[in-house]
Amino acid sequence: MIKVDNVVRNYHAGETVVKALRGVSLEIKKGEFLSIAGPSGSGKTTLLNLIGCIDQMDGGEISIKDEVISTMKKKEKTNFRRNNLGFIFQTYNLIPVLTAYENVAFVLSLLNLPEREVKDRTMAILKEVGLEGMEHRRPSRLSGGQQQRVAIARALVKNPEIILADEPTANLDSDTGREILELMKTMNEKHKTTFIFSTHDKMVMEFASRLVMLHDGQIQSDEKR
Amino acid sequence: MKFLISLAFKNLTRYKRRTLITAGAIAFGLMMYIFIDSMLAGAEIESVRNLKWFETASARILNDEYWENRFQKPLDLSISNPDRIIQTLENNGIRATKRIVFSGDLILNADDFGEDGNLAATITAIDPVRDFRVFGFGTTLIEGRFLEPGEDAVLLGSWFAEDIGAEVGYWITFVTRGNGGFYEAMDLEVVGILNCPNPNVNRALLMMPISTADEYLDMDGAVTEINVALPDNADVPMEVERIQEMLNGDNLTVMSWEAMAVDYLALAEAKRGGTSTILFLIFIIAAVGISNTMLMAIFERIRELGMMRSLGMSDTKIRLAFMIEAAGIGIIGSAMGIVLGILANLYLVNVGIDYGFLLRDMDIGYRLQAIFRGVWNPGTMIKAFFIGVIISTLVAWFPTKRALKMDIPACLRHQ
């Protein structure tokens, strides 16, 4: 489903060139619950960003569902992300002036769906992530775990085939982090959504059905569990 | 679209104080625009009225060669049969009056004025019966009485009387050259003082009966001008053409007030241009304020921006969202500006601003003696409102463009 082929990404800091990814190759199948792990600076977020079509690679090729994303234009990438990808961020990135309901419905509004459908799907997904009755709360009135549940609902509501999560539990305590991972795992099993998340948290790695370890921009190990 | 509007207006409440301060800058700009536009429009309307009522009338009939030589005030370039022309005009429903304008030296006697002296002056000889039907001097008498036909009397403008220290009952001597070049001296009693709202007139006004002037100057019934009053809603150029046709063959020319007041009109236009520049600068300052506010708002929410872009929101929609937000600031600011403008204008229309201290000794072009009053101009307010909203909306484009140049990972990393 996802094919990463010899991907290279360099960052330039003045005259210094930082090699974030040095020829990474990887294949990810539909429905996998995959963790990209490694120490800080190993390139895991960079790889996630490249798969998520929000960064530009310097070499190699990535294709998703047989579409080569590395050659896509900016507008095509935007459309691709809108229709196929969901994102979960470490800091949730909810819009503080919107309610939980509006934060989730926002994604569907981008797809120009009928209002009735937006409402039904948003309410259903909020119920599924355990936020029934909290639809009208703004993020400031939700706990960290609840905010991340809203973010998960936001990622899932459009039924994407792939969800990319960058350190989704890093801002949560271990109990809440476990709850969030269990929720993500449940959603992965229920919806057959492919989850790819970056982490350096051991607990998160334990949850993964496949663990790809990165070190200095290269794959150190790739093990299925 | 509904979502974008809702998001933009909710974002406005995020930083209430900043929104209000920025809106305040727009409001101030708009208030100034409405206020100054009202004051200038009021000054122009009143100036034109005072020009026509006290200086030029609606139109003037002159000898063909008079206008070119008007500064010499030549008595020989005259209209020889004024009464026939006035009769013709009146038969066509047009009010008209004749005048003789001549210049000379005003001799001031120590008996009345404390010390002897003289100064150059211009006398306007009027028909005491007809003149008030064309000009507006009828309500300006503040002391003494009006002129009567045939008497050796003079009316003075109040500022002129004040400047020379004249009072009702004083005598002045006026030395001039009559028609043909002979010297003539006339002793005239000050019988009244007029307070003319047109400062240019009030500063130099001397009026005497035309019959007396005719005799002294040996005009033999001729006059230097016939002034015509037209209704306010008249099409002046068309009426001028019509009068010209009536005079066909008399070697006379008809000039509209606009042709005679061309200097004033150019000055008013220049003032309007200058004021527009100042107002433009006020709007630029407000626009920079809005742009800065939007820049701060955008960069404070740069991670949200990254999130929205990650989820597939197009740059166009993001730009639109911020522009709607800026339009919201513009709407709030413009609405505040209109309210403030109306309040300021209420005072300007009903009370006005007294610039008498300035206008007494200085000619700024406007034919106003002291008080600048405003006028209501709903068109300006509507225009100001839309200018405020449009400028606010447009200036948000630049900071948004700058933010959208950042790549998405950089937006998401932004602290």
XYZ file of C-alpha atoms in Angstrom:
640
model
C 0.000 0.000 0.000
C 2.823 2.370 0.909
C 6.173 1.978 -0.773
C 9.143 4.018 0.414
C 12.060 3.544 -1.933
C 15.551 4.772 -1.129
C 14.320 8.080 0.294
C 16.854 10.778 1.065
C 16.152 14.003 2.958
C 18.748 16.611 3.807
C 18.327 19.767 5.866
C 20.523 22.783 5.419
C 21.582 24.755 8.472
C 23.755 27.505 7.063
C 26.600 25.733 5.315
C 26.073 22.510 7.263
C 24.060 19.744 5.650
C 22.142 17.529 8.064
C 21.311 14.171 6.514
C 17.972 13.326 8.111
C 17.230 10.266 5.948
C 19.906 8.370 4.074
C 18.239 6.063 1.608
C 15.326 4.622 3.579
C 13.279 1.843 1.930
C 10.138 0.397 3.421
C 6.868 -1.264 2.456
C 3.751 -0.890 4.570
C 0.651 -3.013 4.056
C -2.966 -1.959 4.555
C -4.181 -2.212 8.145
C -0.748 -2.296 9.761
C -0.236 -0.725 13.198
C 3.301 0.395 12.659
C 5.612 2.278 14.938
C 8.638 4.188 13.680
C 10.926 4.460 16.666
C 14.335 5.798 17.389
C 16.193 8.427 19.376
C 15.795 12.167 18.775
C 17.246 13.188 15.419
C 17.009 9.679 13.981
C 14.651 10.885 11.223
C 11.340 9.366 12.353
C 9.309 12.594 12.119
C 10.936 13.378 8.779
C 9.893 9.987 7.425
C 6.374 10.478 8.758
C 6.195 13.927 7.154
C 7.339 12.565 3.816
C 4.759 9.771 3.880
C 2.203 12.412 4.917
C 3.020 14.520 1.833
C 3.866 17.557 3.932
C 7.592 17.584 3.231
C 9.747 17.435 0.124
C 12.306 14.661 -0.337
C 15.743 15.139 -1.933
C 15.964 11.679 -3.452
C 14.099 8.407 -3.845
C 10.384 7.836 -4.291
C 7.297 7.287 -2.210
C 4.091 5.834 -3.584
C 0.821 5.371 -1.768
C -1.924 3.227 -3.305
C 0.141 3.155 -6.495
C 0.250 6.935 -6.697
C 3.739 8.389 -6.744
C 3.499 11.257 -4.275
C 7.077 12.456 -4.661
C 6.273 13.901 -8.099
C 2.955 15.459 -7.128
C 2.467 19.219 -7.314
C 1.556 21.200 -4.200
C -2.151 21.317 -5.024
C -2.269 17.604 -5.830
C -0.609 16.820 -2.517
C -3.178 18.967 -0.694
C -6.013 17.087 -2.402
C -4.339 13.769 -1.681
C -3.956 14.581 2.009
C -7.535 15.810 2.191
C -8.945 12.600 0.709
C -6.613 9.905 1.994
C -4.688 10.844 5.116
C -5.456 11.575 8.735
C -3.050 13.231 11.163
C -2.672 13.080 14.923
C -0.214 15.492 16.499
C 1.737 15.390 19.719
C 0.241 18.708 20.855
C -3.253 17.831 19.524
C -3.410 21.095 17.524
C -7.097 21.636 18.142
C -8.582 25.015 17.297
C -9.250 26.557 20.711
C -12.229 28.684 19.644
C -14.109 25.676 18.274
C -15.963 23.026 20.254
C -15.001 19.358 20.122
C -17.799 18.843 17.609
C -16.624 21.728 15.390
C -12.989 20.604 15.532
C -14.011 17.238 14.127
C -16.643 18.516 11.698
C -14.055 20.926 10.264
C -12.376 18.032 8.397
C -15.647 17.003 6.794
C -16.415 20.595 5.808
C -13.274 20.432 3.651
C -14.855 17.547 1.736
C -18.008 19.577 1.033
C -20.317 16.920 2.447
C -23.994 17.646 3.138
C -24.637 19.162 6.568
C -26.732 16.196 7.689
C -23.952 13.750 6.866
C -21.360 15.945 8.587
C -23.479 15.943 11.725
C -24.192 12.212 11.735
C -20.607 11.182 11.090
C -19.168 13.642 13.614
C -21.560 12.581 16.371
C -20.904 8.908 15.615
C -17.120 9.223 15.761
C -17.221 11.324 18.929
C -19.335 8.611 20.524
C -16.880 5.986 19.316
C -13.898 7.725 20.928
C -15.812 8.139 24.169
C -16.654 11.831 23.987
C -20.428 11.581 23.902
C -21.902 14.491 25.842
C -18.759 16.582 25.480
C -19.406 17.723 21.927
C -19.975 21.326 22.907
C -16.925 21.694 25.095
C -14.042 23.762 23.882
C -10.515 22.253 24.163
C -9.777 24.397 27.233
C -12.509 22.465 29.066
C -11.146 19.051 28.108
C -8.273 17.089 29.676
C -5.171 16.219 27.662
C -6.472 12.717 27.027
C -9.867 14.012 25.949
C -8.218 16.512 23.630
C -6.197 13.732 22.023
C -9.431 11.728 21.627
C -10.883 14.712 19.738
C -7.750 14.699 17.576
C -8.186 10.972 16.924
C -11.830 11.525 16.047
C -10.763 14.326 13.727
C -8.293 12.002 12.005
C -10.791 9.146 11.711
C -13.978 10.977 10.797
C -13.295 11.062 7.066
C -12.482 7.328 7.021
C -8.932 7.722 5.718
C -6.949 4.653 4.790
C -3.857 5.932 6.549
C -3.429 7.804 9.825
C -0.084 9.328 10.690
C 0.542 10.102 14.338
C 3.601 11.995 15.464
C 4.385 11.041 19.074
C 0.671 10.860 19.955
C 1.217 10.061 23.639
C 4.222 12.255 24.372
C 2.143 14.897 26.146
C 0.081 12.432 28.159
C 0.676 10.577 31.420
C 1.269 6.827 31.064
C -2.289 5.748 31.974
C -3.890 8.189 29.581
C -1.274 7.327 26.950
C -2.194 3.644 27.279
C -5.915 4.501 26.924
C -5.182 6.466 23.768
C -3.092 3.640 22.315
C -5.828 1.122 23.102
C -8.316 3.387 21.379
C -6.074 3.709 18.340
C -5.552 -0.047 18.268
C -9.316 -0.633 18.491
C -9.905 1.760 15.635
C -7.170 0.072 13.636
C -8.824 -3.294 14.083
C -12.369 -2.026 13.594
C -11.839 0.220 10.579
C -8.788 -1.547 9.111
C -7.124 1.848 9.039
C -3.354 1.814 8.645
C -1.739 3.577 11.615
C 1.837 4.813 11.366
C 3.179 6.568 14.406
C 6.526 7.872 15.456
C 7.642 7.428 19.037
C 10.547 6.923 21.390
C 8.263 5.660 24.137
C 8.758 1.953 24.973
C 5.082 1.454 25.869
C 4.016 2.697 22.450
C 6.523 0.363 20.770
C 4.988 -2.568 22.663
C 1.576 -1.803 21.177
C 2.846 -1.822 17.604
C 2.322 -4.818 15.367
C 5.437 -3.819 13.496
C 8.370 -1.828 14.797
C 10.789 -0.011 12.510
C 13.835 1.320 14.314
C 15.651 4.255 12.786
C 19.118 5.383 13.642
C 20.974 8.298 12.008
C 18.524 8.375 9.118
C 18.744 4.690 8.303
C 16.628 1.660 9.209
C 18.374 -0.241 11.938
C 15.766 -2.958 12.344
C 12.310 -3.856 11.070
C 10.473 -6.461 13.114
C 6.949 -7.798 13.030
C 5.288 -8.867 16.280
C -17.733 28.799 3.397
C -20.115 28.791 6.344
C -17.405 27.098 8.408
C -14.783 29.644 7.324
C -17.019 32.557 8.301
C -17.857 30.961 11.630
C -14.162 30.219 12.313
C -13.093 33.747 11.347
C -15.623 35.424 13.623
C -14.847 33.080 16.515
C -11.165 33.902 16.090
C -12.005 37.583 16.461
C -13.097 36.917 20.025
C -9.813 35.184 20.808
C -7.895 38.418 21.351
C -10.682 40.851 22.148
C -8.471 43.721 23.227
C -6.272 43.514 20.147
C -9.301 43.289 17.881
C -10.814 46.344 19.538
C -7.599 48.377 19.351
C -7.177 47.588 15.659
C -10.841 48.271 14.995
C -10.338 51.520 16.908
C -7.633 52.586 14.438
C -10.026 51.998 11.550
C -12.807 53.751 13.451
C -10.614 56.799 13.999
C -9.651 56.911 10.319
C -13.273 56.652 9.251
C -14.442 59.215 11.764
C -11.830 61.668 10.480
C -12.857 60.917 6.910
C -16.549 61.547 7.622
C -15.812 64.611 9.735
C -13.424 66.281 7.277
C -15.541 65.401 4.266
C -18.573 66.881 6.007
C -16.684 70.033 6.974
C -15.263 70.549 3.487
C -18.581 69.829 1.799
C -20.308 72.226 4.203
C -17.647 74.888 3.615
C -17.948 74.487 -0.144
C -21.741 74.637 -0.170
C -21.741 77.729 2.032
C -18.883 79.311 0.084
C -20.714 78.857 -3.192
C -23.869 80.298 -1.638
C -21.933 83.277 -0.264
C -20.185 83.723 -3.585
C -23.467 83.874 -5.447
C -25.322 85.928 -2.848
C -22.642 88.509 -2.167
C -20.009 88.448 -4.888
C -20.805 87.118 -8.319
C -24.559 86.485 -8.421
C -25.525 83.466 -10.578
C -24.325 85.147 -13.726
C -23.163 88.565 -14.884
C -23.570 90.536 -18.063
C -20.520 92.584 -19.009
C -19.180 94.559 -21.902
C -17.302 92.183 -24.215
C -13.939 93.691 -23.250
C -14.583 94.307 -19.578
C -13.485 90.927 -18.096
C -9.995 91.162 -19.603
C -9.564 94.649 -18.106
C -11.529 94.049 -14.914
C -8.651 94.930 -12.578
C -8.596 98.522 -13.930
C -12.368 98.760 -13.431
C -12.830 100.762 -16.637
C -15.973 102.874 -16.729
C -15.873 103.272 -20.518
C -16.258 99.507 -21.108
C -19.835 99.697 -19.980
C -23.371 98.610 -20.784
C -25.191 101.590 -22.219
C -28.808 100.430 -21.981
C -29.107 98.429 -18.746
C -32.772 99.115 -18.058
C -33.860 97.695 -21.420
C -31.821 94.553 -20.793
C -33.154 94.168 -17.252
C -36.676 94.565 -18.590
C -36.046 91.884 -21.229
C -34.654 89.544 -18.596
C -37.554 90.139 -16.230
C -40.000 89.533 -19.058
C -38.347 86.103 -19.306
C -38.676 85.495 -15.567
C -35.064 86.313 -14.688
C -34.266 88.653 -11.794
C -31.493 91.160 -12.553
C -29.897 94.303 -11.155
C -27.375 96.832 -12.426
C -24.205 97.983 -10.751
C -21.303 100.347 -11.330
C -18.028 99.234 -9.865
C -15.224 101.765 -9.685
C -12.047 102.286 -7.736
C -10.296 105.259 -6.230
C -8.839 106.646 -3.033
C -10.691 106.830 0.207
C -9.765 109.970 2.118
C -10.206 109.756 5.872
C -10.647 112.957 7.774
C -9.033 113.536 11.173
C -12.303 115.043 12.502
C -13.989 111.658 12.369
C -11.174 109.166 12.181
C -8.691 110.699 14.631
C -6.032 111.220 12.038
C -5.919 112.027 8.336
C -5.239 109.195 5.943
C -6.117 107.589 2.644
C -6.328 104.100 1.163
C -7.184 102.520 -2.155
C -10.733 101.161 -2.257
C -13.439 99.971 -4.575
C -17.019 101.210 -4.453
C -19.933 99.220 -5.702
C -22.827 101.449 -6.720
C -26.104 99.561 -6.398
C -29.732 99.975 -7.251
C -31.191 100.101 -3.702
C -34.522 98.773 -4.943
C -33.468 95.913 -7.171
C -30.129 94.863 -5.699
C -31.617 92.916 -2.813
C -33.631 90.826 -5.268
C -30.427 89.450 -6.717
C -27.917 89.678 -3.864
C -28.383 88.671 -0.258
C -27.461 91.891 1.546
C -31.029 92.417 2.776
C -30.452 90.539 6.030
C -26.933 91.729 6.789
C -27.539 95.200 8.210
C -26.247 95.387 11.776
C -26.220 99.128 12.285
C -27.890 102.208 10.711
C -30.088 101.838 7.652
C -30.017 100.815 4.003
C -29.332 103.206 1.133
C -31.967 105.347 -0.476
C -31.839 106.349 -4.147
C -30.055 109.598 -4.937
C -28.463 110.268 -1.543
C -24.751 110.872 -0.899
C -24.427 107.907 1.365
C -22.387 104.773 1.737
C -22.737 101.391 3.430
C -19.629 99.696 4.810
C -18.746 96.079 5.503
C -18.351 95.559 9.245
C -14.727 94.378 9.035
C -13.866 97.284 6.730
C -15.578 99.737 9.102
C -13.709 98.203 12.024
C -10.386 98.418 10.181
C -10.735 102.120 9.379
C -12.541 102.922 12.632
C -15.711 104.107 10.893
C -19.106 104.418 12.540
C -22.564 105.351 11.314
C -22.739 109.107 10.822
C -19.092 109.522 9.847
C -18.233 111.133 6.526
C -15.734 109.839 4.043
C -14.367 111.395 0.885
C -13.792 109.241 -2.158
C -11.596 110.504 -4.968
C -11.884 108.837 -8.319
C -11.873 109.427 -12.056
C -15.199 109.753 -13.794
C -16.188 108.355 -17.199
C -13.836 110.218 -19.547
C -10.975 110.557 -17.089
C -11.902 113.683 -15.106
C -11.213 113.772 -11.376
C -14.136 113.636 -9.065
C -14.386 113.774 -5.299
C -17.501 112.687 -3.493
C -18.375 113.180 0.160
C -20.433 110.309 1.446
C -22.044 109.749 4.826
C -21.793 106.309 6.393
C -25.468 105.425 6.890
C -25.184 101.771 7.707
C -22.877 98.904 8.442
C -23.409 95.450 6.944
C -22.039 92.217 8.319
C -21.600 90.199 5.156
C -20.942 86.441 5.640
C -18.547 86.496 2.696
C -15.249 87.587 4.279
C -13.759 88.837 1.002
C -16.698 91.211 0.623
C -16.994 92.147 4.285
C -13.309 93.049 4.377
C -13.603 95.718 1.629
C -17.279 96.547 1.138
C -18.317 100.102 0.206
C -21.757 100.530 -1.369
C -23.469 103.668 -2.605
C -26.670 104.372 -4.589
C -26.214 103.917 -8.335
C -28.082 107.099 -9.191
C -25.613 109.143 -7.115
C -22.647 107.399 -8.721
C -24.149 107.886 -12.177
C -24.232 111.607 -11.602
C -20.750 111.910 -10.098
C -19.130 109.701 -12.719
C -21.090 111.046 -15.677
C -22.199 107.568 -16.725
C -25.301 108.834 -18.521
C -27.287 105.762 -17.492
C -24.542 103.273 -18.371
C -23.409 100.630 -15.898
C -20.424 98.315 -15.679
C -22.397 95.148 -14.976
C -25.803 93.569 -14.757
C -26.076 90.772 -12.252
C -28.526 87.957 -12.658
C -30.083 85.623 -10.086
C -31.044 82.141 -11.156
C -32.891 79.550 -9.101
C -30.652 77.158 -7.127
C -31.668 74.218 -9.282
C -31.148 76.074 -12.574
C -28.878 74.671 -15.238
C -26.492 77.640 -15.161
C -24.599 76.997 -18.440
C -27.895 76.567 -20.280
C -29.361 79.724 -18.720
C -26.185 81.640 -19.582
C -26.574 80.525 -23.176
C -30.224 81.548 -23.157
C -29.401 85.022 -21.787
C -26.596 85.386 -24.301
C -29.095 84.726 -27.074
C -31.372 87.443 -25.664
C -28.470 89.909 -25.831
C -27.477 89.014 -29.348
C -25.885 91.975 -31.161
C -25.254 94.113 -28.053
C -21.484 93.411 -27.755
C -22.138 91.996 -24.349
C -21.024 88.781 -22.786
C -22.635 86.666 -20.060
C -20.429 84.937 -17.539
C -21.567 82.238 -15.141
C -20.517 82.427 -11.499
C -18.273 79.415 -12.113
C -16.374 81.287 -14.820
C -15.937 84.285 -12.533
C -14.991 82.190 -9.488
C -12.560 79.988 -11.339
C -9.794 80.832 -8.829
C -11.983 79.819 -5.902
C -13.038 76.580 -7.587
C -9.414 75.665 -8.343
C -8.471 76.400 -4.742
C -11.355 74.301 -3.403
C -10.320 71.456 -5.682
C -6.717 71.720 -4.493
C -7.850 71.707 -0.843
C -9.969 68.633 -1.502
C -6.957 66.960 -3.110
C -4.707 67.872 -0.174
C -7.235 66.644 2.344
C -7.697 63.412 0.409
C -3.949 62.859 0.661
C -4.052 63.324 4.429
C -7.027 60.976 4.689
C -5.236 58.473 2.493
C -2.300 58.591 4.918
C -4.660 58.035 7.854
C -6.038 54.978 6.084
C -2.520 53.740 5.328
C -1.639 53.994 9.029
C -4.825 52.080 9.903
C -4.015 49.532 7.210
C -0.506 49.001 8.594
C -2.096 48.487 12.030
C -4.477 45.864 10.695
C -1.743 44.174 8.722
C 0.410 44.034 11.847
C -2.445 42.667 13.937
C -3.132 40.007 11.341
C 0.571 39.170 11.158
C 0.640 38.615 14.919
C -2.617 36.666 14.822
C -1.365 34.452 12.022
C 2.023 33.731 13.546
C 0.499 33.016 16.946
C -1.663 30.406 15.242
C 0.979 29.104 12.883
C 0.740 25.537 14.261
C -3.011 25.594 13.700
C -2.235 26.747 10.198
C 0.134 23.791 9.796
C -2.547 21.458 11.109
C -5.162 22.813 8.713
C -2.791 22.489 5.778
C -1.857 18.948 6.838
C -5.512 17.982 6.871
C -5.893 19.189 3.302
C -7.204 22.714 3.634
C -6.095 24.586 0.538
C -4.007 27.752 0.698
C -6.869 29.620 -0.955
C -9.274 28.654 1.814
C -6.751 29.481 4.524
C -6.142 32.861 2.926
C -9.870 33.373 2.690
C -10.341 32.469 6.367
C -7.824 35.118 7.464
C -9.217 37.670 5.057
C -12.714 37.083 6.428
C -11.289 37.542 9.907
C -9.681 40.817 8.845
C -12.944 41.818 7.185
C -14.585 41.191 10.559
C -12.163 43.658 12.162
C -12.963 46.022 9.299
C -16.709 45.664 9.866
C -16.389 46.296 13.603
C -14.007 49.232 13.037
C -16.061 50.700 10.222
C -19.283 50.418 12.204
C -17.592 52.125 15.160
C -16.190 54.746 12.779
C -19.612 55.467 11.303
C -21.133 55.875 14.776
C -18.273 58.150 15.891
C -18.475 60.022 12.590
C -22.216 60.586 13.052
C -21.691 61.816 16.613
C -18.907 64.185 15.534
C -20.962 65.303 12.578
C -23.992 65.995 14.770
C -21.929 68.648 16.497
C -20.473 69.920 13.242
C -23.858 70.230 11.536
C -25.721 71.779 14.460
C -23.033 73.891 16.130
C -20.043 74.030 13.796
C -16.477 75.061 14.482
C -15.726 78.739 14.880
C -12.627 79.674 12.882
C -13.449 83.384 13.168
C -10.148 84.130 14.914
C -8.342 82.782 11.853
C -10.552 84.014 9.056
C -10.821 87.620 10.278
C -7.329 88.480 9.067
C -6.500 85.642 6.713
C -7.960 84.717 3.361
C -8.038 80.919 3.051
C -10.134 80.957 -0.079
C -13.411 79.804 1.440
C -16.135 82.448 1.486
C -16.883 81.813 5.137
C -16.666 84.419 7.833
C -16.297 82.276 10.934
C -18.210 79.062 11.434
C -17.542 75.916 9.472
C -20.663 73.803 9.493
C -20.912 70.263 8.230
C -23.484 68.588 6.052
C -24.955 65.098 6.142
C -23.631 62.970 3.367
C -24.902 59.369 3.605
C -23.008 58.513 0.405
C -19.702 59.335 2.120
C -20.624 57.197 5.112
C -21.516 54.205 2.955
C -18.335 54.724 0.946
C -16.262 55.057 4.144
C -17.768 51.851 5.526
C -16.891 49.879 2.437
C -13.417 51.450 2.192
C -12.765 50.402 5.812
C -13.906 46.831 5.224
C -12.154 46.461 1.864
C -8.833 47.879 3.112
C -8.949 45.619 6.180
C -9.674 42.596 4.040
C -6.988 43.318 1.477
C -4.175 44.027 3.925
C -4.604 40.565 5.472
C -3.444 39.110 2.191
C 0.218 40.015 2.762
C 0.807 38.404 6.197
C -1.165 35.323 5.116
C 0.954 35.024 2.003
C 4.055 35.239 4.162
C 2.814 32.534 6.520
C 1.819 30.265 3.651
C 5.358 30.448 2.310
C 6.523 28.458 5.347
C 6.542 24.726 4.766
C 4.097 22.634 6.775
C 6.637 20.892 9.063
C 8.076 24.303 9.972
C 4.548 25.505 10.814
C 3.962 22.440 13.000
C 7.294 22.900 14.785
C 6.720 26.622 15.382
C 6.762 27.576 19.079
